[in-house]
XYZ file of C-alpha atoms in Angstrom:
221
model
C 0.000 0.000 0.000
C 1.002 3.652 -0.361
C 1.705 4.131 3.355
C 4.163 1.239 3.407
C 5.671 2.493 0.153
C 6.066 5.983 1.592
C 7.625 4.545 4.743
C 10.187 2.632 2.655
C 11.009 5.824 0.744
C 11.416 7.822 3.948
C 13.807 5.214 5.356
C 15.760 5.316 2.067
C 15.884 9.127 2.107
C 16.958 9.524 5.715
C 19.565 6.714 5.630
C 22.129 8.763 3.699
C 23.561 12.199 4.489
C 24.108 12.807 0.763
C 20.491 11.999 -0.042
C 19.244 14.191 2.808
C 21.369 17.105 1.588
C 20.113 16.626 -1.981
C 16.516 16.615 -0.786
C 17.050 19.851 1.148
C 18.846 21.518 -1.787
C 15.959 20.627 -4.117
C 13.584 22.474 -1.817
C 15.795 25.576 -1.573
C 17.481 25.711 -4.993
C 14.957 24.138 -7.369
C 11.654 24.984 -5.690
C 12.891 28.201 -4.013
C 11.104 27.428 -0.785
C 11.890 29.924 2.010
C 12.163 27.106 4.554
C 13.160 23.472 4.129
C 12.220 20.382 6.086
C 12.746 16.641 6.307
C 10.015 13.996 6.296
C 9.434 12.584 9.765
C 9.684 8.802 9.963
C 6.738 6.818 11.327
C 7.415 4.291 14.052
C 5.304 1.987 16.196
C 6.130 3.689 19.503
C 5.066 7.270 18.741
C 1.397 8.217 18.468
C 0.349 9.916 15.251
C 3.763 9.376 13.661
C 2.207 7.813 10.542
C -0.044 10.857 10.200
C 2.963 13.175 10.605
C 4.907 11.275 7.940
C 1.997 11.411 5.495
C 1.354 15.114 6.107
C 5.029 15.933 5.620
C 5.131 14.002 2.343
C 1.997 15.695 0.992
C 3.545 19.099 1.660
C 6.811 17.975 0.037
C 5.287 16.080 -2.895
C 7.018 18.164 -5.567
C 10.385 17.832 -3.842
C 9.932 14.060 -3.577
C 9.122 13.693 -7.284
C 12.114 15.818 -8.315
C 14.393 14.003 -5.875
C 13.516 10.583 -7.286
C 13.924 11.886 -10.844
C 17.383 13.291 -10.101
C 18.579 10.101 -8.421
C 17.221 7.960 -11.255
C 19.027 10.136 -13.822
C 22.282 9.805 -11.871
C 22.050 6.006 -11.651
C 24.870 4.241 -13.440
C 23.148 0.902 -13.935
C 19.613 0.002 -15.057
C 19.126 -2.116 -11.948
C 20.037 0.799 -9.686
C 17.707 3.100 -11.622
C 14.867 0.573 -11.359
C 15.408 0.272 -7.611
C 15.135 4.040 -7.186
C 12.003 4.318 -9.319
C 10.247 1.753 -7.107
C 9.920 4.547 -4.555
C 7.967 6.732 -6.968
C 4.369 7.253 -5.867
C 1.684 7.268 -8.548
C -1.143 9.824 -8.669
C -3.635 7.283 -7.298
C -1.304 6.542 -4.389
C -0.973 10.239 -3.583
C -4.764 10.480 -3.631
C -5.050 7.624 -1.145
C -2.441 9.204 1.114
C -4.464 12.413 1.072
C -7.607 10.482 2.028
C -5.788 8.688 4.860
C -4.408 12.014 6.086
C -7.928 13.422 6.311
C -9.056 10.298 8.166
C -6.280 10.574 10.732
C -6.373 14.351 11.276
C -9.126 14.354 13.962
C -7.352 11.548 15.851
C -4.214 13.685 15.907
C -6.221 16.686 17.103
C -8.037 14.870 19.902
C -5.015 12.938 21.167
C -2.914 16.133 21.189
C -5.668 17.929 23.090
C -5.881 15.172 25.690
C -2.104 15.210 26.191
C -2.263 18.834 27.366
C -2.534 20.273 30.839
C -5.797 21.521 32.245
C -4.059 24.493 33.846
C -1.296 26.776 32.744
C -0.033 30.348 33.112
C -3.310 31.640 31.700
C -5.570 29.384 33.779
C -7.981 26.857 32.278
C -6.940 25.686 28.818
C -9.534 22.947 28.306
C -6.903 20.289 27.625
C -6.308 16.993 29.359
C -9.491 17.239 31.449
C -11.638 14.232 32.340
C -14.664 16.137 31.080
C -13.188 16.126 27.561
C -12.995 12.331 27.324
C -16.605 11.512 26.346
C -16.925 14.418 23.871
C -13.636 13.308 22.354
C -14.983 9.791 21.857
C -18.185 11.188 20.356
C -16.261 13.362 17.925
C -14.060 10.522 16.699
C -16.831 7.930 16.418
C -19.004 10.341 14.425
C -16.045 11.208 12.207
C -15.390 7.538 11.469
C -19.076 6.854 10.785
C -19.287 9.716 8.273
C -16.009 8.711 6.658
C -17.157 5.117 6.191
C -20.345 6.276 4.475
C -18.367 8.523 2.126
C -15.853 5.796 1.281
C -18.596 3.248 0.636
C -20.320 5.748 -1.636
C -17.076 6.190 -3.561
C -16.647 2.424 -3.846
C -13.492 2.345 -1.718
C -14.382 -0.788 0.218
C -10.794 -1.393 1.365
C -10.465 1.872 3.296
C -14.105 1.632 4.393
C -13.311 -1.733 5.999
C -10.279 -0.246 7.748
C -12.382 2.636 9.058
C -15.049 0.217 10.293
C -12.438 -1.798 12.197
C -11.122 1.423 13.734
C -14.676 2.364 14.763
C -15.198 -1.034 16.421
C -11.953 -0.732 18.388
C -12.748 2.813 19.509
C -16.309 1.839 20.435
C -14.969 -0.989 22.603
C -12.924 1.528 24.591
C -15.887 3.898 24.732
C -18.048 1.211 26.341
C -15.462 0.757 29.085
C -16.332 4.239 30.353
C -19.780 2.913 31.368
C -18.167 1.199 34.345
C -16.546 4.448 35.537
C -19.029 7.225 36.278
C -16.209 9.725 36.774
C -16.152 10.669 33.061
C -19.887 11.353 32.969
C -19.842 13.244 36.260
C -16.869 15.366 35.145
C -18.651 16.344 31.931
C -21.936 17.065 33.749
C -20.124 19.370 36.173
C -18.148 21.137 33.421
C -19.871 24.521 32.854
C -19.060 24.285 29.133
C -20.961 21.006 28.802
C -23.372 20.001 31.585
C -26.212 17.627 30.664
C -27.106 19.847 27.734
C -24.185 18.396 25.829
C -25.439 14.820 26.222
C -29.032 15.745 25.423
C -27.780 17.167 22.136
C -25.085 14.600 21.300
C -27.144 11.586 22.361
C -30.534 12.867 21.247
C -31.081 9.864 18.996
C -30.060 7.423 21.743
C -32.640 7.806 24.549
C -31.406 4.660 26.288
C -27.982 6.276 26.702
C -29.574 9.367 28.239
C -31.598 7.259 30.674
C -28.450 5.447 31.772
C -26.618 8.766 32.137
C -29.336 10.192 34.366
C -29.314 7.012 36.473
C -25.543 7.296 36.946
C -25.871 10.923 37.993
C -28.657 10.125 40.438
C -26.468 7.473 42.055
C -23.756 10.117 42.324
C -26.239 12.505 44.035
C -26.032 15.031 41.192
């Protein structure tokens, strides 16, 4: 897939000082960009690193295409040239990377928000608070539901299946909050949210609202 292909290219690019310098010079000398940057490499231990890698590559698409063309032209043997051209991303692959980037953007936003501190020099920042957990889940689940419908309408069953699996995993974590009333209580006590948030967000799920009210009653709220 294009993500794996992009990852292989990024490893190839970053593995050589000469290749890194060429990539930077293409941005400054050929494309006349005021600032230059390197593509961040995705890894399994850093959240959102795949999203960061994809976003970097989309911004540097022209530099990537020129870079591969220059290296291929400099190749001394056909086999070496063929190996370099394997890294070239086709238009359809760029399109899929753009779609995946849009799918992952809200996950990046919510996870970054929840990594923040609730207080700071300026007081309440709205980040990292327990009251933000349930709205964060709602936002992401709704985003995935809408995305799946769009992808199915476009006939992209592969990505639609991936999105559905992501929704199921996220929903499983969401259900775990039912056993801990602290998230509901925190949101109900948050002056930005209160029960009005749930009455709006869960308006089509009356059974959820009934359960929420029962939890609050048990908590004497």
